[in-house]
Every structure is written in structure tokens, then in C-alpha cells.
PDB file of C-alpha atoms in Angstrom:
ATOM      1  CA  MET A 210     -92.410  -0.624  28.267  1.00 71.00           C
ATOM      2  CA  ASN A 211     -89.909  -0.218  31.088  1.00 91.00           C
ATOM      3  CA  ARG A 212     -86.398   0.644  29.943  1.00 96.00           C
ATOM      4  CA  GLU A 213     -83.237   2.173  31.389  1.00 98.00           C
ATOM      5  CA  ASP A 214     -80.865   4.650  29.783  1.00 98.00           C
ATOM      6  CA  ILE A 215     -77.397   3.108  29.833  1.00 98.00           C
ATOM      7  CA  GLU A 216     -73.844   3.851  28.811  1.00 98.00           C
ATOM      8  CA  PHE A 217     -70.748   1.682  28.603  1.00 98.00           C
ATOM      9  CA  THR A 218     -67.233   1.857  27.216  1.00 98.00           C
ATOM     10  CA  GLY A 219     -66.552   0.826  23.637  1.00 98.00           C
ATOM     11  CA  GLU A 220     -63.376   0.390  21.624  1.00 98.00           C
ATOM     12  CA  GLY A 221     -60.804   3.105  22.192  1.00 97.00           C
ATOM     13  CA  GLY A 222     -62.481   4.216  25.424  1.00 98.00           C
ATOM     14  CA  VAL A 223     -65.420   5.779  23.558  1.00 98.00           C
ATOM     15  CA  THR A 224     -68.684   6.054  25.525  1.00 98.00           C
ATOM     16  CA  LEU A 225     -71.594   4.224  23.902  1.00 98.00           C
ATOM     17  CA  ARG A 226     -75.187   5.019  24.902  1.00 98.00           C
ATOM     18  CA  GLY A 227     -78.379   3.055  24.584  1.00 98.00           C
ATOM     19  CA  TRP A 228     -81.259   1.383  26.396  1.00 98.00           C
ATOM     20  CA  PHE A 229     -81.612  -1.729  28.537  1.00 98.00           C
ATOM     21  CA  TYR A 230     -84.979  -3.512  28.577  1.00 98.00           C
ATOM     22  CA  PRO A 231     -85.357  -5.856  31.570  1.00 98.00           C
ATOM     23  CA  ALA A 232     -86.979  -9.227  31.004  1.00 98.00           C
ATOM     24  CA  GLU A 233     -90.619  -9.108  32.069  1.00 96.00           C
ATOM     25  CA  ASN A 234     -91.704 -11.323  34.972  1.00 93.00           C
ATOM     26  CA  ALA A 235     -88.179 -12.683  35.482  1.00 94.00           C
ATOM     27  CA  GLN A 236     -87.518 -13.878  39.036  1.00 92.00           C
ATOM     28  CA  THR A 237     -83.934 -15.009  38.397  1.00 96.00           C
ATOM     29  CA  PRO A 238     -81.188 -13.799  36.033  1.00 98.00           C
ATOM     30  CA  ALA A 239     -82.469 -14.133  32.472  1.00 98.00           C
ATOM     31  CA  PRO A 240     -80.885 -14.320  29.013  1.00 98.00           C
ATOM     32  CA  VAL A 241     -79.856 -11.138  27.244  1.00 98.00           C
ATOM     33  CA  ILE A 242     -80.122 -10.225  23.566  1.00 98.00           C
ATOM     34  CA  VAL A 243     -77.779  -7.567  22.177  1.00 98.00           C
ATOM     35  CA  LEU A 244     -79.462  -5.811  19.240  1.00 98.00           C
ATOM     36  CA  VAL A 245     -77.436  -3.916  16.654  1.00 98.00           C
ATOM     37  CA  HIS A 246     -78.545  -1.753  13.736  1.00 96.00           C
ATOM     38  CA  GLY A 247     -77.399  -1.250  10.164  1.00 94.00           C
ATOM     39  CA  MET A 248     -75.575   1.335   8.078  1.00 94.00           C
ATOM     40  CA  SER A 249     -76.038   4.914   9.375  1.00 96.00           C
ATOM     41  CA  CYS A 250     -79.024   3.880  11.554  1.00 97.00           C
ATOM     42  CA  VAL A 251     -79.697   4.965  15.125  1.00 98.00           C
ATOM     43  CA  LYS A 252     -81.439   2.967  17.817  1.00 98.00           C
ATOM     44  CA  GLU A 253     -84.725   4.874  17.513  1.00 97.00           C
ATOM     45  CA  MET A 254     -85.230   3.300  14.081  1.00 97.00           C
ATOM     46  CA  HIS A 255     -87.347   0.412  15.413  1.00 97.00           C
ATOM     47  CA  LEU A 256     -84.731  -1.388  17.515  1.00 97.00           C
ATOM     48  CA  ASP A 257     -86.987  -0.520  20.440  1.00 96.00           C
ATOM     49  CA  ASP A 258     -89.838  -2.475  18.821  1.00 97.00           C
ATOM     50  CA  TYR A 259     -87.758  -5.650  18.593  1.00 98.00           C
ATOM     51  CA  ALA A 260     -86.385  -5.145  22.103  1.00 98.00           C
ATOM     52  CA  SER A 261     -89.937  -4.879  23.449  1.00 97.00           C
ATOM     53  CA  VAL A 262     -90.935  -8.160  21.782  1.00 98.00           C
ATOM     54  CA  PHE A 263     -87.958  -9.895  23.370  1.00 98.00           C
ATOM     55  CA  ALA A 264     -88.493  -8.352  26.823  1.00 98.00           C
ATOM     56  CA  GLN A 265     -92.143  -9.434  26.834  1.00 97.00           C
ATOM     57  CA  ALA A 266     -90.932 -12.991  26.218  1.00 98.00           C
ATOM     58  CA  GLY A 267     -88.717 -12.962  29.321  1.00 98.00           C
ATOM     59  CA  LEU A 268     -85.490 -11.919  27.599  1.00 98.00           C
ATOM     60  CA  ASN A 269     -83.381  -8.949  28.623  1.00 98.00           C
ATOM     61  CA  ALA A 270     -82.576  -6.729  25.652  1.00 98.00           C
ATOM     62  CA  LEU A 271     -79.819  -4.174  25.084  1.00 98.00           C
ATOM     63  CA  VAL A 272     -79.725  -1.680  22.213  1.00 98.00           C
ATOM     64  CA  TYR A 273     -77.247   1.118  21.589  1.00 98.00           C
ATOM     65  CA  ASP A 274     -75.912   3.511  18.961  1.00 98.00           C
ATOM     66  CA  HIS A 275     -72.684   2.665  17.191  1.00 98.00           C
ATOM     67  CA  GLN A 276     -69.774   4.914  18.037  1.00 98.00           C
ATOM     68  CA  ASN A 277     -69.729   8.052  15.869  1.00 98.00           C
ATOM     69  CA  PHE A 278     -73.530   7.899  15.511  1.00 98.00           C
ATOM     70  CA  GLY A 279     -76.615   9.031  17.406  1.00 98.00           C
ATOM     71  CA  ASP A 280     -76.228   9.443  21.159  1.00 98.00           C
ATOM     72  CA  SER A 281     -72.858   7.674  21.343  1.00 98.00           C
ATOM     73  CA  ASP A 282     -69.545   9.508  21.361  1.00 98.00           C
ATOM     74  CA  GLY A 283     -66.772   9.081  18.825  1.00 98.00           C
ATOM     75  CA  THR A 284     -65.168  10.905  15.937  1.00 97.00           C
ATOM     76  CA  PRO A 285     -65.153  11.413  13.033  1.00 97.00           C
ATOM     77  CA  ARG A 286     -68.921  11.776  13.293  1.00 98.00           C
ATOM     78  CA  GLN A 287     -70.929   9.685  10.840  1.00 98.00           C
ATOM     79  CA  GLU A 288     -68.002   7.361  10.122  1.00 97.00           C
ATOM     80  CA  LEU A 289     -68.794   3.665   9.882  1.00 97.00           C
ATOM     81  CA  ASP A 290     -65.845   1.469  10.827  1.00 98.00           C
ATOM     82  CA  PRO A 291     -66.913  -2.194  10.679  1.00 98.00           C
ATOM     83  CA  VAL A 292     -64.027  -3.414  12.828  1.00 98.00           C
ATOM     84  CA  LEU A 293     -64.858  -0.988  15.636  1.00 98.00           C
ATOM     85  CA  GLN A 294     -68.531  -1.872  15.329  1.00 98.00           C
ATOM     86  CA  TYR A 295     -68.170  -5.636  15.658  1.00 98.00           C
ATOM     87  CA  ARG A 296     -65.695  -5.195  18.516  1.00 98.00           C
ATOM     88  CA  ASP A 297     -68.219  -2.964  20.268  1.00 98.00           C
ATOM     89  CA  ILE A 298     -70.786  -5.763  20.078  1.00 98.00           C
ATOM     90  CA  ARG A 299     -68.344  -7.799  22.151  1.00 98.00           C
ATOM     91  CA  ASN A 300     -67.992  -4.866  24.572  1.00 98.00           C
ATOM     92  CA  ALA A 301     -71.783  -4.714  24.827  1.00 98.00           C
ATOM     93  CA  ILE A 302     -71.845  -8.428  25.670  1.00 98.00           C
ATOM     94  CA  THR A 303     -69.300  -7.837  28.433  1.00 98.00           C
ATOM     95  CA  TYR A 304     -71.309  -4.929  29.824  1.00 98.00           C
ATOM     96  CA  ALA A 305     -74.595  -6.845  29.730  1.00 98.00           C
ATOM     97  CA  SER A 306     -73.048  -9.971  31.248  1.00 98.00           C
ATOM     98  CA  ASN A 307     -72.030  -7.999  34.319  1.00 98.00           C
ATOM     99  CA  ARG A 308     -75.543  -6.769  35.052  1.00 98.00           C
ATOM    100  CA  PRO A 309     -77.301  -8.604  37.915  1.00 98.00           C
ATOM    101  CA  GLU A 310     -80.432  -9.212  35.803  1.00 97.00           C
ATOM    102  CA  VAL A 311     -78.446 -11.159  33.207  1.00 98.00           C
ATOM    103  CA  ASP A 312     -77.368 -14.783  33.096  1.00 98.00           C
ATOM    104  CA  PRO A 313     -73.991 -14.481  31.332  1.00 98.00           C
ATOM    105  CA  ALA A 314     -74.204 -18.086  30.146  1.00 98.00           C
ATOM    106  CA  ARG A 315     -77.230 -17.222  27.971  1.00 98.00           C
ATOM    107  CA  VAL A 316     -76.293 -14.473  25.523  1.00 98.00           C
ATOM    108  CA  GLY A 317     -77.852 -13.940  22.100  1.00 98.00           C
ATOM    109  CA  ILE A 318     -77.095 -11.428  19.376  1.00 98.00           C
ATOM    110  CA  TRP A 319     -79.504 -10.001  16.827  1.00 98.00           C
ATOM    111  CA  GLY A 320     -78.162  -7.972  13.936  1.00 98.00           C
ATOM    112  CA  THR A 321     -79.932  -6.473  10.963  1.00 98.00           C
ATOM    113  CA  SER A 322     -78.670  -5.252   7.581  1.00 97.00           C
ATOM    114  CA  PHE A 323     -75.009  -4.185   7.933  1.00 97.00           C
ATOM    115  CA  ALA A 324     -75.046  -5.468  11.510  1.00 98.00           C
ATOM    116  CA  GLY A 325     -76.496  -8.750  10.264  1.00 98.00           C
ATOM    117  CA  GLY A 326     -72.971  -9.276   8.965  1.00 98.00           C
ATOM    118  CA  HIS A 327     -71.505  -8.203  12.311  1.00 98.00           C
ATOM    119  CA  ALA A 328     -73.678 -10.804  14.040  1.00 98.00           C
ATOM    120  CA  LEU A 329     -72.264 -13.559  11.837  1.00 98.00           C
ATOM    121  CA  MET A 330     -68.707 -12.517  12.582  1.00 97.00           C
ATOM    122  CA  VAL A 331     -69.164 -12.084  16.326  1.00 98.00           C
ATOM    123  CA  ALA A 332     -70.975 -15.416  16.681  1.00 98.00           C
ATOM    124  CA  ALA A 333     -68.071 -17.076  14.890  1.00 98.00           C
ATOM    125  CA  ILE A 334     -65.318 -15.608  17.071  1.00 98.00           C
ATOM    126  CA  ASP A 335     -66.999 -15.054  20.455  1.00 98.00           C
ATOM    127  CA  LYS A 336     -68.328 -18.259  21.944  1.00 97.00           C
ATOM    128  CA  ARG A 337     -70.071 -16.428  24.764  1.00 98.00           C
ATOM    129  CA  VAL A 338     -72.801 -16.096  22.143  1.00 98.00           C
ATOM    130  CA  LYS A 339     -75.218 -19.028  22.429  1.00 98.00           C
ATOM    131  CA  ALA A 340     -77.760 -18.045  19.743  1.00 98.00           C
ATOM    132  CA  ILE A 341     -77.731 -15.674  16.771  1.00 98.00           C
ATOM    133  CA  VAL A 342     -80.280 -14.058  14.478  1.00 98.00           C
ATOM    134  CA  SER A 343     -78.925 -12.451  11.304  1.00 98.00           C
ATOM    135  CA  GLN A 344     -81.596 -10.469   9.458  1.00 98.00           C
ATOM    136  CA  VAL A 345     -81.248  -9.280   5.822  1.00 97.00           C
ATOM    137  CA  PRO A 346     -77.487  -9.498   6.388  1.00 97.00           C
ATOM    138  CA  PHE A 347     -74.630  -7.710   4.677  1.00 96.00           C
ATOM    139  CA  ILE A 348     -72.438 -10.609   3.542  1.00 97.00           C
ATOM    140  CA  SER A 349     -69.589  -9.241   1.426  1.00 96.00           C
ATOM    141  CA  GLY A 350     -68.394  -5.734   0.737  1.00 92.00           C
ATOM    142  CA  PRO A 351     -66.650  -6.521  -2.554  1.00 89.00           C
ATOM    143  CA  ALA A 352     -69.587  -8.537  -3.892  1.00 88.00           C
ATOM    144  CA  THR A 353     -72.144  -5.953  -2.770  1.00 84.00           C
ATOM    145  CA  LEU A 354     -70.280  -3.051  -4.375  1.00 77.00           C
ATOM    146  CA  ASP A 355     -70.008  -5.018  -7.617  1.00 74.00           C
ATOM    147  CA  ARG A 356     -73.772  -5.537  -7.621  1.00 71.00           C
ATOM    148  CA  LEU A 357     -74.924  -2.105  -6.458  1.00 67.00           C
ATOM    149  CA  ILE A 358     -72.494   0.260  -8.208  1.00 67.00           C
ATOM    150  CA  ARG A 359     -72.497   0.484 -11.985  1.00 64.00           C
ATOM    151  CA  PRO A 360     -69.179  -0.714 -13.451  1.00 69.00           C
ATOM    152  CA  ASP A 361     -68.613   2.617 -15.224  1.00 72.00           C
ATOM    153  CA  PHE A 362     -69.047   4.431 -11.870  1.00 69.00           C
ATOM    154  CA  LEU A 363     -66.492   2.314  -9.982  1.00 71.00           C
ATOM    155  CA  PRO A 364     -63.319   4.073 -11.235  1.00 74.00           C
ATOM    156  CA  HIS A 365     -64.793   7.448 -10.207  1.00 71.00           C
ATOM    157  CA  VAL A 366     -65.756   6.076  -6.785  1.00 75.00           C
ATOM    158  CA  ARG A 367     -62.234   4.763  -6.224  1.00 80.00           C
ATOM    159  CA  GLU A 368     -60.727   8.088  -7.320  1.00 83.00           C
ATOM    160  CA  ASN A 369     -62.882   9.787  -4.700  1.00 82.00           C
ATOM    161  CA  PHE A 370     -61.634   7.355  -2.035  1.00 83.00           C
ATOM    162  CA  ASN A 371     -58.022   8.119  -2.961  1.00 87.00           C
ATOM    163  CA  ALA A 372     -58.633  11.876  -2.949  1.00 87.00           C
ATOM    164  CA  ASP A 373     -60.261  11.641   0.476  1.00 87.00           C
ATOM    165  CA  ARG A 374     -57.275   9.693   1.826  1.00 90.00           C
ATOM    166  CA  ALA A 375     -54.889  12.361   0.570  1.00 92.00           C
ATOM    167  CA  ASN A 376     -57.035  15.163   1.958  1.00 87.00           C
ATOM    168  CA  ARG A 377     -57.262  13.591   5.415  1.00 88.00           C
ATOM    169  CA  PHE A 378     -53.533  12.816   5.428  1.00 91.00           C
ATOM    170  CA  ASN A 379     -52.890  16.520   4.918  1.00 92.00           C
ATOM    171  CA  GLY A 380     -55.188  17.542   7.767  1.00 93.00           C
ATOM    172  CA  GLY A 381     -58.381  18.135   5.838  1.00 92.00           C
ATOM    173  CA  GLU A 382     -61.892  17.325   6.976  1.00 92.00           C
ATOM    174  CA  PRO A 383     -63.424  13.990   5.900  1.00 94.00           C
ATOM    175  CA  THR A 384     -65.311  14.032   2.623  1.00 91.00           C
ATOM    176  CA  MET A 385     -68.996  13.461   3.271  1.00 93.00           C
ATOM    177  CA  LEU A 386     -71.414  11.390   1.224  1.00 90.00           C
ATOM    178  CA  ALA A 387     -75.193  11.250   1.416  1.00 92.00           C
ATOM    179  CA  ALA A 388     -76.502   8.077   3.043  1.00 94.00           C
ATOM    180  CA  VAL A 389     -79.578   8.062   0.781  1.00 94.00           C
ATOM    181  CA  THR A 390     -80.784  10.115  -2.177  1.00 93.00           C
ATOM    182  CA  PRO A 391     -84.052  10.583  -4.064  1.00 94.00           C
ATOM    183  CA  ASP A 392     -82.099  10.313  -7.332  1.00 87.00           C
ATOM    184  CA  PRO A 393     -81.368   6.652  -8.236  1.00 73.00           C
ATOM    185  CA  MET A 394     -78.454   7.901 -10.362  1.00 75.00           C
ATOM    186  CA  GLY A 395     -77.128  10.154  -7.610  1.00 78.00           C
ATOM    187  CA  GLN A 396     -74.155   9.412  -5.393  1.00 80.00           C
ATOM    188  CA  ALA A 397     -75.119   7.939  -2.031  1.00 85.00           C
ATOM    189  CA  ALA A 398     -74.098   5.023   0.163  1.00 87.00           C
ATOM    190  CA  MET A 399     -77.573   3.523  -0.372  1.00 88.00           C
ATOM    191  CA  PRO A 400     -78.935   4.837  -3.696  1.00 86.00           C
ATOM    192  CA  GLN A 401     -82.040   2.613  -3.747  1.00 88.00           C
ATOM    193  CA  PRO A 402     -85.398   4.492  -3.850  1.00 91.00           C
ATOM    194  CA  ASP A 403     -86.880   2.409  -1.011  1.00 93.00           C
ATOM    195  CA  ALA A 404     -83.900   3.326   1.184  1.00 93.00           C
ATOM    196  CA  TYR A 405     -84.539   7.052   0.676  1.00 95.00           C
ATOM    197  CA  GLU A 406     -88.243   6.642   1.381  1.00 95.00           C
ATOM    198  CA  TRP A 407     -87.737   4.600   4.553  1.00 96.00           C
ATOM    199  CA  PHE A 408     -84.904   6.615   6.075  1.00 97.00           C
ATOM    200  CA  THR A 409     -86.473  10.021   5.529  1.00 96.00           C
ATOM    201  CA  LYS A 410     -89.901   8.926   6.742  1.00 96.00           C
ATOM    202  CA  THR A 411     -88.548   7.104   9.787  1.00 97.00           C
ATOM    203  CA  ALA A 412     -86.272  10.003  10.723  1.00 97.00           C
ATOM    204  CA  ALA A 413     -89.173  12.430  10.520  1.00 97.00           C
ATOM    205  CA  ASP A 414     -91.506  10.185  12.527  1.00 96.00           C
ATOM    206  CA  ARG A 415     -89.248   8.925  15.297  1.00 96.00           C
ATOM    207  CA  ALA A 416     -85.487   9.475  14.834  1.00 97.00           C
ATOM    208  CA  PRO A 417     -84.704  13.205  14.554  1.00 96.00           C
ATOM    209  CA  ASN A 418     -81.046  12.628  15.440  1.00 95.00           C
ATOM    210  CA  TRP A 419     -80.445  10.527  12.307  1.00 98.00           C
ATOM    211  CA  LYS A 420     -78.307  12.366   9.758  1.00 98.00           C
ATOM    212  CA  ASN A 421     -78.341  11.775   6.034  1.00 98.00           C
ATOM    213  CA  GLU A 422     -74.592  11.577   5.669  1.00 97.00           C
ATOM    214  CA  LEU A 423     -71.650   9.238   6.022  1.00 96.00           C
ATOM    215  CA  THR A 424     -67.967   9.841   5.554  1.00 95.00           C
ATOM    216  CA  ALA A 425     -66.729   8.673   2.171  1.00 91.00           C
ATOM    217  CA  ARG A 426     -64.299   6.446   4.042  1.00 94.00           C
ATOM    218  CA  SER A 427     -67.297   4.582   5.493  1.00 95.00           C
ATOM    219  CA  LEU A 428     -68.147   3.254   2.048  1.00 91.00           C
ATOM    220  CA  GLU A 429     -64.522   2.337   1.411  1.00 92.00           C
ATOM    221  CA  LEU A 430     -64.297   0.443   4.714  1.00 95.00           C
ATOM    222  CA  ALA A 431     -67.616  -1.309   4.081  1.00 94.00           C
ATOM    223  CA  GLY A 432     -66.363  -2.357   0.664  1.00 92.00           C
ATOM    224  CA  GLU A 433     -63.392  -4.112   2.298  1.00 94.00           C
ATOM    225  CA  TYR A 434     -65.506  -5.952   4.878  1.00 97.00           C
ATOM    226  CA  ASN A 435     -66.335  -9.612   4.297  1.00 97.00           C
ATOM    227  CA  PRO A 436     -68.155 -10.985   7.379  1.00 98.00           C
ATOM    228  CA  GLY A 437     -69.817 -13.816   5.469  1.00 97.00           C
ATOM    229  CA  SER A 438     -66.440 -15.519   5.191  1.00 97.00           C
ATOM    230  CA  PHE A 439     -66.784 -16.458   8.885  1.00 97.00           C
ATOM    231  CA  ILE A 440     -70.159 -18.156   8.618  1.00 98.00           C
ATOM    232  CA  SER A 441     -68.869 -21.735   8.597  1.00 98.00           C
ATOM    233  CA  GLN A 442     -67.265 -21.092  12.008  1.00 98.00           C
ATOM    234  CA  ILE A 443     -70.517 -20.216  13.813  1.00 98.00           C
ATOM    235  CA  SER A 444     -71.499 -23.824  14.528  1.00 98.00           C
ATOM    236  CA  PRO A 445     -72.406 -25.226  17.032  1.00 98.00           C
ATOM    237  CA  THR A 446     -74.069 -21.899  17.940  1.00 98.00           C
ATOM    238  CA  PRO A 447     -77.625 -22.041  16.519  1.00 98.00           C
ATOM    239  CA  LEU A 448     -78.105 -19.653  13.591  1.00 98.00           C
ATOM    240  CA  LEU A 449     -81.344 -18.174  12.270  1.00 98.00           C
ATOM    241  CA  MET A 450     -80.984 -16.216   9.035  1.00 98.00           C
ATOM    242  CA  ILE A 451     -83.927 -14.179   7.752  1.00 98.00           C
ATOM    243  CA  VAL A 452     -83.872 -12.756   4.212  1.00 97.00           C
ATOM    244  CA  ALA A 453     -86.281 -10.920   1.902  1.00 96.00           C
ATOM    245  CA  ASP A 454     -86.767 -12.036  -1.683  1.00 95.00           C
ATOM    246  CA  GLU A 455     -86.983  -8.470  -3.040  1.00 94.00           C
ATOM    247  CA  ASP A 456     -84.065  -7.039  -1.052  1.00 93.00           C
ATOM    248  CA  ALA A 457     -82.291  -4.402  -3.167  1.00 86.00           C
ATOM    249  CA  CYS A 458     -79.901  -3.212  -0.432  1.00 90.00           C
ATOM    250  CA  THR A 459     -78.241  -6.404   0.804  1.00 92.00           C
ATOM    251  CA  PRO A 460     -78.574  -8.804  -2.142  1.00 90.00           C
ATOM    252  CA  TYR A 461     -80.438 -11.845  -0.892  1.00 92.00           C
ATOM    253  CA  ALA A 462     -78.595 -14.185  -3.282  1.00 94.00           C
ATOM    254  CA  LEU A 463     -75.382 -13.475  -1.371  1.00 96.00           C
ATOM    255  CA  ALA A 464     -77.144 -14.352   1.890  1.00 97.00           C
ATOM    256  CA  LEU A 465     -78.495 -17.611   0.451  1.00 97.00           C
ATOM    257  CA  ASP A 466     -75.038 -18.583  -0.795  1.00 97.00           C
ATOM    258  CA  ALA A 467     -73.576 -17.823   2.634  1.00 98.00           C
ATOM    259  CA  TYR A 468     -76.295 -19.849   4.351  1.00 98.00           C
ATOM    260  CA  GLU A 469     -75.289 -22.881   2.303  1.00 98.00           C
ATOM    261  CA  ARG A 470     -71.786 -22.575   3.770  1.00 98.00           C
ATOM    262  CA  ALA A 471     -73.077 -22.473   7.348  1.00 98.00           C
ATOM    263  CA  ARG A 472     -73.051 -25.678   9.360  1.00 98.00           C
ATOM    264  CA  GLU A 473     -75.868 -27.067  11.471  1.00 98.00           C
ATOM    265  CA  PRO A 474     -77.734 -26.142  13.566  1.00 98.00           C
ATOM    266  CA  LYS A 475     -79.185 -23.525  11.266  1.00 98.00           C
ATOM    267  CA  GLN A 476     -82.551 -22.274  10.047  1.00 98.00           C
ATOM    268  CA  LEU A 477     -83.490 -20.080   7.081  1.00 98.00           C
ATOM    269  CA  ILE A 478     -86.619 -17.972   6.659  1.00 98.00           C
ATOM    270  CA  VAL A 479     -87.275 -16.326   3.287  1.00 97.00           C
ATOM    271  CA  THR A 480     -90.008 -13.686   3.360  1.00 96.00           C
ATOM    272  CA  HIS A 481     -91.705 -11.886   0.493  1.00 94.00           C
ATOM    273  CA  GLY A 482     -90.884  -8.200   0.425  1.00 93.00           C
ATOM    274  CA  GLY A 483     -88.092  -5.679   0.510  1.00 93.00           C
ATOM    275  CA  HIS A 484     -85.269  -4.796   2.842  1.00 94.00           C
ATOM    276  CA  PHE A 485     -87.228  -2.281   4.911  1.00 94.00           C
ATOM    277  CA  ASP A 486     -90.413  -4.308   5.382  1.00 94.00           C
ATOM    278  CA  PHE A 487     -88.742  -5.832   8.448  1.00 93.00           C
ATOM    279  CA  TYR A 488     -88.936  -2.683  10.574  1.00 92.00           C
ATOM    280  CA  ASP A 489     -92.375  -1.146  10.416  1.00 82.00           C
ATOM    281  CA  GLY A 490     -93.892  -2.961   7.477  1.00 74.00           C
ATOM    282  CA  LYS A 491     -95.795  -6.084   6.703  1.00 82.00           C
ATOM    283  CA  ASN A 492     -93.086  -8.496   7.833  1.00 92.00           C
ATOM    284  CA  PHE A 493     -92.346  -7.155  11.326  1.00 96.00           C
ATOM    285  CA  ASP A 494     -94.742  -9.410  13.257  1.00 95.00           C
ATOM    286  CA  GLU A 495     -93.556 -12.531  11.446  1.00 96.00           C
ATOM    287  CA  VAL A 496     -89.821 -11.973  11.730  1.00 97.00           C
ATOM    288  CA  SER A 497     -89.827 -10.556  15.268  1.00 98.00           C
ATOM    289  CA  ALA A 498     -91.797 -13.601  16.453  1.00 98.00           C
ATOM    290  CA  ALA A 499     -89.411 -15.942  14.642  1.00 98.00           C
ATOM    291  CA  ALA A 500     -86.409 -14.278  16.293  1.00 98.00           C
ATOM    292  CA  ARG A 501     -88.107 -14.362  19.704  1.00 98.00           C
ATOM    293  CA  ASP A 502     -88.878 -18.064  19.343  1.00 98.00           C
ATOM    294  CA  HIS A 503     -85.321 -18.827  18.222  1.00 98.00           C
ATOM    295  CA  PHE A 504     -83.880 -17.165  21.307  1.00 98.00           C
ATOM    296  CA  THR A 505     -86.359 -18.632  23.793  1.00 98.00           C
ATOM    297  CA  LYS A 506     -85.736 -22.110  22.359  1.00 98.00           C
ATOM    298  CA  HIS A 507     -81.958 -21.974  22.413  1.00 98.00           C
ATOM    299  CA  LEU A 508     -81.391 -19.866  25.541  1.00 98.00           C
ATOM    300  CA  ARG A 509     -83.389 -22.029  27.941  1.00 91.00           C
ATOM    301  CA  PRO A 510     -81.836 -22.510  31.388  1.00 86.00           C
TER     302      PRO A 510
END
């Protein structure tokens, strides 16, 4: 698959790096899909597979690493700031729209996991977006923390957030937290066993620059983020939401509730499986084809 190494400027003047996949067999400027990954992920973690599916269908595709992660610049390293991330999606749209291969009137966004929430928010506020796919989306930080962190652990977690704030205020280094852990009772941003299995295997196989750490502030910022509250504002941009009925990372019930608040035109696909079956597992062919068809339908000339 033909692709080009790219870089463009993100929020705060930070350089973001990624890949551009030109639409195959395109004789005139074609649509572009901006693809964005989830919590702590880097672009090598199967974004290239989705981009290839889209490019083969005559769609340009752009993938990149969030600032502070992977090949992109930014500090503190390994810090997830949802506001910077969704604003950088808009910067990526601007960059892509100025490429000669791209028809700027036909822009789609595809976000998965944490960036599935970003996609909802960006589609609601940036009407350059003409089609959106939100896959196993992060809907609500407060609701997700309540579901994924034991109530007796929450006071300790909040004490750690406060201690980290004080330490950073006084010039200390950010407190770091594991992204995943083999111990379901251990402290990690994603303590689920399937998260540990997928991240460590995928990093070993194809993403050596992934790091099993996040700043503690990343979890605090994620817990304040509520992108699902924007979902009713996406219309009339066509929405496709794809969820998994055994998702233990981004609770699918929250996604279904959010989908009910979305206005038409909208489509929901519920697949059988877990959160990570969408990347290299049994559901990839189904959901990548569904996303491709959604974009080709709604981004026609």
C-alpha cells in the first residue's frame, strides 16, 4: 500500500506526525477520512489496516499520533489531554483539506475507543465534517470511572490526583501510571485483562514505540471529559456508531444510551465480542467494511 510520511502543526505549535494514504485510482480530488486512535495508542496499532481499506475504496486516509505520543512531539510525554486531542483532529482536517488530492467539501472522521468520543464532539462542532464513524466510543468520563473503578478505590484515586497536582505545582515530575496491567486489582488506566493482552501483544508484534504508561493527570482529565453530551448536535451529519456487546473498556450501555439521544440520520451496528476484536480480531472485516460503505455512501460527489 502506497503511503506518505507527513507532519503538520497541532495545538500549541506542536508537530504531529503520521501517514497519508492516497485514494486508489482517483483521477480527481477525492474525499478524505481522518482516523484517530484511543487511549495511549499509536498509529501502528492497526490504524494502517483501516486506512488501507478506505484507500482501496477511493478514499484518501490520514492517520497520525496524538501529541505527546508515538512519533509526534509534545510534552509531558505520555499525557492524554482530551481537549488538545479533539482540537488536533480539527487541525488534521485543515491540513488534509489543503492537499491537492483532497476534496475539502468531502471530509469524514473515524474515531475508535477514546477517540470515538472525540469523533462525536468534532462532528458536532465542526461542520466541515460530512460523515462520521464512532467505534466502541468513550462517552462519559464520570460515568465510565464510576463503572470501572471500585467505589472503595475512588477516594484513593482522587488523593493521588491531588498529590500529583501539588507535586507538579512545586516543579516535580508528573506521576506516572501504567496504561495496562496483568493484575485486575492493580492500578492502571485500563485494568481489564483483555486490555493487557491486546496492548502487550500488539506492541510486541507491530508497535515497539508504544509505552505502557500514562501520566496520572491523563486519567484525571479523561474523567472530566464528557463528549457524549454533544451527540444530539451532530445531525444532519450522518452518524454510524459501532459497539461491541462484551465491551469491558468503554461500557456499551453508555454508547447505546448516547445513540438514543442522537438525531437522524444515524445507524447503529452492535457486534458480538469485546473491545479489542475490532482491530485484529474476528470483527475487523465486518466493521471496516461497514465504515467504508458509510463513507462512500455519504461522501459521494
